[in-house]
Coordinates of C-alpha atoms in Angstrom, one line a residue:
M10 CA -0.1 0.3 0.2
P11 CA 1.5 3.0 -1.1
A12 CA 0.2 5.1 2.0
C13 CA 2.9 7.0 4.2
S14 CA 2.7 4.7 7.2
T15 CA 2.5 1.1 8.1
L16 CA -0.6 0.0 10.9
S17 CA 0.4 -0.3 14.4
F18 CA 2.5 -3.9 15.0
A19 CA -0.9 -5.7 16.7
R20 CA -2.9 -4.4 13.5
C21 CA 0.0 -5.5 11.2
I22 CA -0.6 -9.0 13.0
R23 CA -4.5 -9.1 12.5
S24 CA -3.6 -7.8 8.7
F25 CA -1.3 -10.6 8.3
C26 CA -3.4 -13.5 10.2
R27 CA -6.6 -12.0 7.7
S28 CA -4.4 -13.1 4.8
V29 CA -2.9 -16.6 5.9
I30 CA -6.6 -17.1 7.0
F31 CA -7.8 -15.9 3.3
A32 CA -5.1 -18.1 1.9
V33 CA -5.5 -21.3 3.5
T34 CA -9.7 -20.7 3.0
A35 CA -8.8 -20.2 -0.8
C36 CA -6.9 -23.8 -1.1
G37 CA -10.5 -25.5 0.1
M38 CA -8.9 -26.5 4.1
L39 CA -11.9 -24.6 5.6
G40 CA -14.9 -24.8 3.9
S41 CA -16.4 -21.4 2.1
P42 CA -14.2 -18.7 2.3
V43 CA -15.6 -15.7 4.3
R44 CA -14.6 -12.0 2.5
A45 CA -14.9 -8.9 4.5
Q46 CA -14.6 -6.9 1.2
Q47 CA -18.0 -5.2 0.0
P48 CA -19.2 -4.5 -3.5
A49 CA -18.4 -1.1 -4.5
E50 CA -22.3 0.2 -4.0
E51 CA -22.0 -0.9 -0.6
T52 CA -19.4 0.4 0.2
V53 CA -20.9 4.1 -0.9
R54 CA -23.6 3.4 1.5
S55 CA -21.5 2.9 3.7
F56 CA -20.3 6.3 4.1
T57 CA -21.4 9.0 6.3
V58 CA -21.0 12.2 4.2
A59 CA -20.7 15.5 5.6
D60 CA -23.7 17.8 5.3
G61 CA -23.4 19.6 1.6
F62 CA -21.4 17.0 -0.3
E63 CA -22.4 14.3 -2.0
A64 CA -20.5 11.1 -2.8
K65 CA -20.9 8.2 -5.6
L66 CA -19.2 5.8 -7.4
F67 CA -16.7 7.0 -10.3
A68 CA -15.4 3.7 -11.1
S69 CA -14.2 0.7 -9.6
E70 CA -12.9 -3.0 -10.4
P71 CA -12.4 -4.4 -12.9
M72 CA -11.4 -1.3 -14.4
I73 CA -9.1 0.0 -11.8
S74 CA -7.3 -1.8 -9.1
N75 CA -5.0 -0.3 -6.7
P76 CA -4.8 2.8 -7.4
I77 CA -2.1 5.3 -5.5
T78 CA -2.3 8.4 -6.9
M79 CA -4.5 10.6 -9.6
D80 CA -4.9 14.0 -12.0
V81 CA -7.6 15.1 -13.5
D82 CA -6.9 16.6 -16.7
T83 CA -8.6 19.9 -18.5
W84 CA -11.2 17.4 -20.1
G85 CA -11.8 15.9 -16.9
R86 CA -10.2 12.9 -17.4
V87 CA -9.3 11.2 -15.0
W88 CA -5.7 10.0 -14.5
V89 CA -4.7 7.2 -12.5
T90 CA -1.4 4.8 -11.4
E91 CA -1.7 1.8 -10.2
G92 CA 0.0 -0.4 -7.8
V93 CA -0.9 -3.7 -8.3
H94 CA 2.9 -5.4 -8.4
Y95 CA 4.1 -3.6 -5.6
R96 CA 6.6 -4.7 -3.1
R97 CA 6.9 -8.4 -2.5
A98 CA 4.7 -8.3 -6.0
R99 CA 7.2 -6.4 -8.0
K100 CA 7.5 -7.7 -11.2
I101 CA 10.9 -7.0 -13.4
P102 CA 10.5 -5.5 -16.1
P103 CA 7.7 -3.8 -14.2
I104 CA 3.9 -3.7 -16.1
D105 CA 2.0 -1.3 -13.5
K106 CA -0.3 1.1 -15.6
I107 CA -1.3 4.6 -15.7
K108 CA -5.1 4.5 -17.0
V109 CA -7.4 7.0 -18.3
L110 CA -10.7 7.2 -16.8
E111 CA -13.7 8.5 -18.9
D112 CA -17.3 9.7 -18.1
T113 CA -18.5 10.1 -22.3
D114 CA -21.8 9.9 -21.3
G115 CA -22.1 12.4 -18.7
D116 CA -24.0 10.4 -16.4
G117 CA -21.2 10.9 -13.5
R118 CA -19.7 7.0 -14.3
A119 CA -16.7 5.9 -16.0
D120 CA -17.6 4.5 -18.5
K121 CA -14.2 4.4 -21.0
M122 CA -10.8 3.2 -19.8
T123 CA -7.5 3.7 -21.5
V124 CA -4.2 2.1 -20.8
F125 CA -1.7 5.1 -21.1
A126 CA 1.6 3.6 -20.3
S127 CA 2.1 0.1 -18.4
D128 CA 6.2 0.2 -17.4
L129 CA 5.7 1.3 -14.0
N130 CA 6.1 0.1 -10.8
A131 CA 3.5 1.7 -8.0
A132 CA 4.7 4.9 -9.3
M133 CA 3.9 7.6 -6.8
G134 CA 2.3 10.5 -8.6
V135 CA 1.3 11.6 -12.1
C136 CA 1.1 15.0 -13.1
V137 CA -0.7 16.2 -16.4
A138 CA 0.9 19.4 -18.0
G139 CA -0.2 19.7 -21.5
D140 CA 1.4 17.3 -23.8
K141 CA 3.6 16.2 -20.6
I142 CA 3.2 13.7 -18.0
Y143 CA 5.3 13.6 -15.2
V144 CA 5.4 10.3 -13.2
P145 CA 7.5 9.5 -10.1
E146 CA 8.7 6.2 -9.6
S147 CA 11.8 6.0 -7.5
P148 CA 14.6 6.4 -8.3
N149 CA 13.7 8.6 -10.8
V150 CA 10.8 11.0 -11.7
Y151 CA 10.0 10.3 -16.1
V152 CA 8.3 12.2 -18.6
Y153 CA 5.9 10.6 -20.8
E154 CA 5.0 13.3 -24.0
D155 CA 1.5 12.8 -25.8
A156 CA 1.6 16.1 -28.1
D157 CA -1.1 14.9 -30.1
G158 CA -3.5 14.0 -27.2
D159 CA -4.4 10.4 -28.4
L160 CA -3.7 8.9 -24.9
K161 CA -0.8 7.2 -26.1
P162 CA 2.9 8.4 -25.4
D163 CA 4.7 10.2 -28.6
G164 CA 7.5 7.8 -28.2
P165 CA 9.7 5.9 -25.2
R166 CA 9.8 8.1 -21.8
K167 CA 12.2 10.4 -21.2
L168 CA 14.4 9.9 -17.8
F169 CA 13.5 13.7 -16.1
L170 CA 15.3 13.5 -12.7
T171 CA 17.6 10.7 -11.2
G172 CA 18.5 10.1 -7.7
F173 CA 15.8 9.5 -5.1
G174 CA 16.2 7.0 -2.6
G175 CA 13.1 4.6 -1.6
E176 CA 12.9 2.3 -4.4
N177 CA 9.9 0.0 -5.0
H178 CA 9.5 1.5 -1.3
D179 CA 6.4 4.4 -0.1
H180 CA 9.2 6.5 1.4
G181 CA 10.7 7.8 -2.1
V182 CA 9.7 10.7 -4.3
H183 CA 6.1 11.4 -4.6
S184 CA 2.8 13.6 -6.1
L185 CA 4.3 16.0 -8.6
V186 CA 2.2 19.2 -8.7
F187 CA 2.8 22.8 -10.7
G188 CA 2.3 26.0 -8.6
P189 CA 1.1 29.1 -9.2
D190 CA 5.1 30.0 -9.8
H191 CA 4.8 27.7 -12.7
K192 CA 7.0 25.7 -10.9
L193 CA 7.1 21.4 -10.5
Y194 CA 6.6 20.8 -6.9
M195 CA 7.2 17.6 -5.2
T196 CA 7.9 15.4 -2.0
Q197 CA 11.0 13.1 -0.8
G198 CA 10.4 10.7 1.9
D199 CA 13.1 9.8 4.5
S200 CA 15.2 7.3 2.2
G201 CA 16.9 10.5 0.7
Y202 CA 18.1 11.6 -2.8
D203 CA 21.1 12.9 -4.5
V204 CA 19.9 14.5 -7.3
T205 CA 21.6 17.1 -10.1
G206 CA 19.4 18.6 -12.7
P207 CA 20.3 19.3 -15.9
D208 CA 21.9 22.4 -15.4
G209 CA 24.3 21.1 -12.5
A210 CA 22.1 22.2 -9.8
H211 CA 22.7 19.6 -6.7
I212 CA 21.0 18.5 -4.0
K213 CA 21.6 16.3 -1.6
F214 CA 19.7 15.0 1.9
Q215 CA 19.6 12.0 4.2
W216 CA 15.9 12.9 4.9
G217 CA 12.4 13.8 3.6
A218 CA 12.3 17.1 2.0
M219 CA 10.0 19.3 -0.2
L220 CA 11.4 20.0 -3.4
R221 CA 10.7 22.1 -6.9
C222 CA 12.1 22.6 -9.9
E223 CA 11.1 24.2 -13.0
G224 CA 9.5 22.1 -15.7
D225 CA 12.3 21.0 -17.6
G226 CA 14.3 20.0 -14.5
T227 CA 16.7 22.9 -13.9
Q228 CA 17.0 25.6 -10.9
L229 CA 16.0 22.1 -8.7
E230 CA 16.0 22.9 -4.9
D231 CA 15.1 21.8 -1.9
F232 CA 13.1 24.3 0.3
A233 CA 12.3 22.5 4.1
V234 CA 13.4 19.4 5.4
N235 CA 13.5 17.2 7.9
F236 CA 10.4 15.4 7.0
R237 CA 9.8 11.3 7.5
N238 CA 7.4 10.5 4.6
P239 CA 5.3 13.4 3.4
F240 CA 3.3 11.7 0.7
E241 CA 1.9 15.0 -1.2
L242 CA 1.6 18.7 -0.9
A243 CA -0.3 21.4 -1.5
V244 CA 0.0 25.0 -2.9
D245 CA -2.1 28.0 -2.9
S246 CA -2.3 30.9 -5.0
F247 CA -0.2 32.8 -3.0
G248 CA 2.8 29.8 -2.8
N249 CA 1.8 28.6 0.6
V250 CA 2.7 25.1 0.7
W251 CA 1.0 22.6 2.8
C252 CA 1.8 18.8 3.5
S253 CA 0.9 16.0 5.4
D254 CA 3.6 13.5 6.9
N255 CA 3.3 10.4 8.3
D256 CA 4.9 9.8 12.2
N257 CA 7.1 6.4 13.1
D258 CA 4.2 3.7 13.6
G259 CA 2.3 3.7 16.6
L260 CA 3.0 6.9 18.1
Q261 CA 0.1 8.5 17.1
S262 CA 1.9 11.7 16.0
T263 CA 0.7 11.8 12.4
R264 CA 0.8 15.7 11.4
I265 CA -0.2 19.0 8.9
C266 CA 2.3 21.7 8.5
W267 CA 2.7 25.0 6.8
I268 CA 6.1 25.4 5.2
L269 CA 7.9 27.8 6.1
E270 CA 10.6 28.1 3.6
G271 CA 14.2 26.8 4.4
G272 CA 12.7 25.4 7.6
N273 CA 14.0 21.8 9.8
Y274 CA 10.8 20.2 10.7
G275 CA 12.7 17.8 12.8
W276 CA 13.1 14.4 11.7
F277 CA 16.3 12.3 12.0
G278 CA 15.2 8.9 11.3
G279 CA 13.5 8.6 14.7
P280 CA 11.9 10.1 17.6
E281 CA 13.7 11.3 20.5
N282 CA 13.2 9.1 23.4
I283 CA 11.1 11.2 25.8
R284 CA 8.4 9.5 27.5
N285 CA 5.7 11.7 30.0
P286 CA 5.9 10.3 33.8
D287 CA 2.7 7.9 32.9
G288 CA 4.8 6.3 30.2
S289 CA 2.4 8.0 27.1
F290 CA 4.3 9.5 24.5
D291 CA 3.8 13.4 23.7
P292 CA 3.8 13.8 19.7
I293 CA 5.9 17.3 20.6
H294 CA 9.1 15.2 21.1
H295 CA 8.2 13.0 17.5
W296 CA 8.9 16.2 16.2
R297 CA 11.4 17.9 18.0
A298 CA 8.8 20.5 17.9
D299 CA 9.2 22.2 21.1
K300 CA 13.0 22.7 20.4
P301 CA 14.2 26.2 18.8
G302 CA 15.5 25.2 15.2
F303 CA 12.6 23.5 14.3
V304 CA 10.1 24.4 12.8
P305 CA 6.6 23.5 14.9
Y306 CA 3.8 21.6 13.3
A307 CA 0.3 23.3 12.6
M308 CA -1.7 20.3 13.9
I309 CA -1.1 16.5 15.1
T310 CA -3.4 13.7 13.4
G311 CA -2.9 11.3 15.8
F312 CA -3.1 7.6 14.6
G313 CA -2.8 7.6 10.5
S314 CA -1.9 7.0 7.4
P315 CA -1.8 10.2 5.4
C316 CA -2.2 10.5 1.6
G317 CA -3.1 12.5 -1.1
M318 CA -3.9 16.1 -0.4
T319 CA -4.9 19.3 -2.5
F320 CA -5.4 22.8 -2.0
Y321 CA -8.8 23.5 -2.9
E322 CA -9.7 26.9 -4.7
G323 CA -13.3 26.8 -6.0
T324 CA -16.8 27.7 -5.4
A325 CA -18.3 24.6 -5.5
F326 CA -19.4 23.6 -2.3
G327 CA -19.6 26.8 -0.9
P328 CA -17.5 29.7 0.3
Q329 CA -16.6 28.2 3.7
Y330 CA -14.8 25.5 1.8
D331 CA -12.9 28.1 -1.0
G332 CA -9.5 28.0 0.3
T333 CA -9.5 25.2 2.5
I334 CA -7.4 21.6 1.9
F335 CA -8.9 18.2 1.6
H336 CA -6.7 15.6 2.7
C337 CA -7.0 11.9 2.7
D338 CA -6.0 9.6 5.7
A339 CA -6.1 5.7 4.6
G340 CA -5.3 4.9 7.9
P341 CA -8.4 5.8 10.0
R342 CA -10.4 5.9 7.1
E343 CA -11.4 9.3 6.7
V344 CA -11.2 12.4 4.1
R345 CA -10.7 15.2 5.7
C346 CA -10.5 18.7 5.1
Y347 CA -8.7 21.6 6.9
T348 CA -9.1 25.1 7.3
P349 CA -6.2 27.4 7.6
Q350 CA -6.5 29.4 10.6
K351 CA -4.2 32.4 10.5
K352 CA -2.2 32.6 13.8
A353 CA -1.2 36.3 16.0
G354 CA 1.6 36.5 14.2
I355 CA 3.8 34.9 11.5
G356 CA 2.5 31.1 11.4
Y357 CA -0.7 29.0 10.6
G358 CA -2.7 26.3 12.7
V359 CA -5.7 24.6 10.8
E360 CA -9.3 23.6 11.9
A361 CA -10.2 19.7 11.1
E362 CA -13.5 18.2 9.6
N363 CA -14.4 15.0 8.3
I364 CA -15.9 15.1 5.0
I365 CA -16.4 11.3 4.4
T366 CA -15.6 8.2 6.9
S367 CA -16.9 4.7 6.2
T368 CA -18.2 1.2 8.0
D369 CA -16.3 -0.6 5.6
S370 CA -13.0 -1.7 7.1
Y371 CA -11.3 -1.9 3.6
F372 CA -12.0 1.9 2.9
R373 CA -8.3 3.2 2.6
P374 CA -8.6 6.9 0.4
D375 CA -5.5 7.8 -0.6
D376 CA -5.3 10.9 -3.1
V377 CA -7.8 13.7 -3.8
C378 CA -7.5 16.1 -6.8
V379 CA -10.1 18.5 -8.0
A380 CA -12.4 18.6 -11.4
P381 CA -12.5 21.7 -13.7
D382 CA -16.0 21.9 -12.3
G383 CA -14.8 22.1 -8.8
S384 CA -15.9 18.6 -7.8
L385 CA -13.6 16.3 -6.5
F386 CA -12.7 13.0 -7.2
V387 CA -11.0 10.7 -4.3
S388 CA -9.6 7.1 -5.0
D389 CA -9.7 4.1 -2.9
W390 CA -6.7 1.7 -2.6
Y391 CA -9.7 -0.8 -1.0
D392 CA -7.8 -3.3 1.2
G393 CA -7.5 -4.3 4.7
G394 CA -4.2 -3.7 5.5
V395 CA -2.5 0.0 5.3
G396 CA 1.2 0.2 4.6
G397 CA 3.5 -1.3 1.6
H398 CA 3.8 -4.6 3.9
A399 CA 0.4 -5.1 5.1
Y400 CA -1.8 -5.1 1.9
N401 CA -3.9 -8.3 0.5
D402 CA -6.3 -7.2 -1.8
P403 CA -4.4 -6.6 -5.2
T404 CA -7.5 -6.8 -7.4
R405 CA -10.0 -3.8 -6.0
G406 CA -10.0 -0.4 -6.0
R407 CA -11.8 2.4 -6.3
I408 CA -12.7 6.2 -7.6
Y409 CA -15.7 8.2 -5.9
R410 CA -16.7 11.4 -7.3
V411 CA -17.7 14.1 -4.8
T412 CA -20.0 16.5 -5.6
P413 CA -22.4 19.5 -3.9
K414 CA -25.4 17.8 -2.8
G415 CA -28.4 18.8 -4.7
K416 CA -26.4 20.9 -7.0
K417 CA -24.5 20.1 -10.2
P418 CA -21.6 21.8 -10.4
F419 CA -20.0 23.5 -13.9
R420 CA -17.1 24.8 -15.1
K421 CA -16.6 28.5 -16.3
E422 CA -14.1 28.0 -18.5
K423 CA -13.7 26.2 -21.6
P424 CA -10.8 22.7 -21.5
G425 CA -7.4 24.2 -22.8
P426 CA -5.0 24.3 -25.0
Y427 CA -5.4 27.8 -25.5
D428 CA -5.2 29.6 -28.7
N429 CA -6.0 33.2 -27.2
D430 CA -5.3 35.4 -25.0
D431 CA -8.8 36.0 -23.9
D432 CA -9.5 32.2 -23.2
A433 CA -6.4 31.8 -20.9
I434 CA -7.8 34.5 -18.6
V435 CA -10.8 33.0 -18.2
A436 CA -9.2 29.3 -17.5
L437 CA -6.3 31.2 -15.2
G438 CA -9.5 31.0 -12.9
S439 CA -10.2 27.2 -12.4
P440 CA -9.7 25.4 -9.7
N441 CA -8.1 22.4 -11.8
H442 CA -4.4 22.4 -12.0
A443 CA -4.4 20.8 -15.3
T444 CA -6.5 24.1 -16.5
T445 CA -4.3 26.6 -14.9
F446 CA -1.0 25.3 -16.2
L447 CA -2.5 25.2 -19.7
A448 CA -3.3 28.8 -19.3
R449 CA 0.0 30.1 -17.4
Q450 CA 1.8 28.4 -20.7
R451 CA -0.6 30.4 -22.8
L452 CA -0.2 33.6 -21.2
L453 CA 4.0 33.1 -21.1
Q454 CA 4.0 32.2 -24.4
S455 CA 2.5 35.7 -25.6
G456 CA 4.7 37.4 -23.1
E457 CA 4.5 41.0 -22.9
A458 CA 1.0 41.1 -25.2
A459 CA -0.5 39.3 -22.4
V460 CA 0.7 42.1 -19.8
P461 CA -2.5 44.4 -20.1
K462 CA -5.1 41.6 -19.7
L463 CA -3.1 40.2 -16.6
A464 CA -2.8 43.7 -15.4
A465 CA -6.2 44.4 -15.3
L466 CA -7.1 41.2 -13.3
V467 CA -4.0 42.9 -11.0
R468 CA -6.5 46.0 -10.8
G469 CA -9.8 43.9 -10.4
N470 CA -11.0 42.8 -7.0
D471 CA -10.7 38.8 -7.2
A472 CA -7.6 39.0 -4.4
R473 CA -6.9 35.2 -5.9
L474 CA -6.5 35.9 -9.6
K475 CA -4.6 38.9 -8.7
A476 CA -2.1 36.6 -7.3
R477 CA -2.3 34.0 -9.8
A478 CA -1.3 37.2 -12.0
L479 CA 1.2 38.3 -10.2
W480 CA 3.0 35.1 -10.9
V481 CA 2.7 35.0 -14.5
L482 CA 3.7 39.2 -14.6
D483 CA 6.9 37.8 -12.9
R484 CA 8.1 35.5 -15.3
I485 CA 7.2 37.7 -18.4
G486 CA 9.6 40.0 -16.8
G487 CA 9.9 43.7 -18.2
S488 CA 6.5 46.1 -17.5
G489 CA 5.2 42.9 -16.3
R490 CA 7.5 42.8 -13.4
D491 CA 6.9 46.6 -12.9
Y492 CA 3.5 45.6 -11.4
V493 CA 4.6 43.2 -9.3
K494 CA 7.2 45.9 -8.0
A495 CA 4.4 48.3 -7.3
E496 CA 2.3 45.8 -5.1
L497 CA 5.3 46.3 -2.0
A498 CA 3.4 49.8 -1.6
S499 CA 0.0 48.1 -1.6
D500 CA -2.2 48.6 1.3
D501 CA -3.2 45.3 1.5
P502 CA -0.2 43.1 3.6
Q503 CA -0.9 39.8 2.0
F504 CA 0.1 41.7 -1.6
R505 CA 3.2 43.6 0.3
A506 CA 4.2 39.8 1.2
L507 CA 3.4 38.4 -1.8
A508 CA 5.4 40.8 -3.9
V509 CA 8.4 40.4 -1.8
R510 CA 7.7 36.4 -1.8
I511 CA 8.2 36.8 -5.6
L512 CA 10.5 39.7 -6.0
R513 CA 12.9 37.8 -3.3
R514 CA 13.6 34.8 -6.2
H515 CA 15.7 37.8 -7.7
A516 CA 17.1 39.0 -4.3
G517 CA 20.2 40.4 -5.4
D518 CA 18.4 42.3 -7.9
Y519 CA 16.1 44.3 -5.7
E520 CA 18.0 44.8 -2.7
E521 CA 17.1 47.8 -1.9
E522 CA 13.7 47.7 -2.6
L523 CA 13.1 44.5 0.0
L524 CA 15.3 46.0 2.7
A525 CA 13.0 49.1 2.5
L526 CA 10.5 47.1 4.0
S527 CA 11.7 45.8 6.9
D528 CA 10.2 48.1 9.1
D529 CA 7.2 47.4 7.7
G530 CA 4.0 46.6 10.5
H531 CA 2.5 43.4 9.2
P532 CA 4.4 40.2 10.4
E533 CA 3.7 38.2 7.4
V534 CA 6.0 41.1 5.3
I535 CA 8.8 40.9 8.0
R536 CA 8.9 37.4 7.5
E537 CA 9.3 37.4 3.4
V538 CA 11.8 39.9 3.9
A539 CA 14.0 38.0 6.4
L540 CA 13.6 35.2 4.4
A541 CA 15.1 37.2 1.3
L542 CA 18.0 38.1 3.7
P543 CA 20.3 34.9 2.9
E544 CA 20.1 35.7 -1.2
I545 CA 21.0 39.2 -0.5
R546 CA 24.0 38.4 1.8
S547 CA 25.8 42.5 1.4
P548 CA 26.3 44.4 5.1
E549 CA 23.4 45.7 4.7
A550 CA 21.5 42.6 5.0
T551 CA 23.5 41.6 7.8
E552 CA 22.1 45.0 9.3
T553 CA 18.5 44.1 8.8
L554 CA 18.6 41.0 10.4
V555 CA 20.3 42.4 13.5
K556 CA 17.2 44.8 13.5
L557 CA 14.5 42.3 12.6
F558 CA 15.6 40.6 15.6
G559 CA 14.9 43.4 17.9
R560 CA 11.2 42.2 16.6
Y561 CA 11.2 39.1 18.5
D562 CA 9.2 39.6 21.5
G563 CA 9.4 35.6 23.1
R564 CA 6.2 34.7 21.6
D565 CA 6.1 34.1 18.0
R566 CA 7.6 31.1 17.6
Y567 CA 7.3 31.5 14.3
L568 CA 8.9 34.3 13.6
L569 CA 11.9 33.2 15.7
E570 CA 12.3 30.0 13.1
T571 CA 12.5 32.8 10.1
L572 CA 15.3 34.4 11.9
H573 CA 17.0 31.4 12.3
I574 CA 16.5 30.5 8.8
A575 CA 17.5 34.0 7.4
A576 CA 20.6 34.1 10.2

């Protein structure tokens, strides 16, 4: 099972015993077999679904088995990686598949399946980005190309990056997603990595990390480190990154993290050997979160096998879910929603809500993706065991579609790719990653010609569209970047902070402008100025850092960690 966790020892023993009993039964030694699995429709009936949501079956076995991760393309087709031959069942050469599922008649159920590739071993992600399909499979990340869109690779897959630990293991390189900055984000488990990009950029680390690069593999960097096994990350329109992370099994310390760039998140191959007087374990010691130098978590979710997550920026489920994080945890069999809560100062916490739970003990949700119409797809590994060593049913798997109850969601934009900027501007507001990628691709191709239309979004009232436009304007450069620089003087602190966040990637070019904001009254702006300092490396930057230490009052832990990173 490709979840980020195995079960506790006792649960693993029970899972093993079930497998033995089933094997003996199948051989006719104990009479008629007793199966715990339920038909797919029965599993749906076992759901408890949050108010305002409705979950229905989209696909199941034999169309799909052991789905690990998904992506939804601009046409609403669901791309799925299967892990039928995982761990002990591995095949050489590998034969696991990427399948594309379609609902051609609009009835809400997949009625067409296309095998796109069958040369993988339990790939831990799939990202559809225009005519390229990125797939992580430790020790490699591959890219397939399909320029004519016939759902057949145009030739052999290409090696994109290599050097990731965790081959045939769930602590390897995971789920890929393009952010609003048009960079490719990924996560790596604590099997480590030693990777060199095509431009010579080299990263090496022993444990898990948050990684990103350009779409061609250049500018590779790790921007947060010391995680155990973060299955997937989620990025919002302002560039905020979130992830879940699995604990050392049995310690009920799985966590949700807001990512402070450059941060150390406290995992060094094992938890601290510190117990409470009564013998219980405090999760704070699992991640060293009580010690300066390690960024604290946003929430502890306890026992679990945290898997796929996505940031939801859409209106289909109402304003209360616009700007939240949907997440699958296969251990307790829950699909959750987290609402970010701004702390006083710099950091974030979250509030959690269960969206789907089930009484079917084989229900194992492991990924969630947003469709162009704002609905959600949830994949279900469907197995009695959780963890790569414990799965016992490679023949089943399900995908569910989650919609607003009693309403039919609709998309506002045309499917891509786009041949004009007007359509791309509309598509830039889509909740679907594959669609916004195509929108940015078109606008970047237009370059300076697209600046007036993007500038109109900057002047508009939609904060999310404005943020997305600013990232694109920065990449266009020239007069486009002038709009980003202008936001340094914005009355809105979130856009002053965003302008610093964007421009600090060119920190040496904008030293004077960035350091001038070191007296800003808002903590988010101060955070971004501090994080720019390591890239400036001038006497003025050092003076600014010393001044910023005067802002620390002993209470804002995230400010302390920001200053530590800057130093």
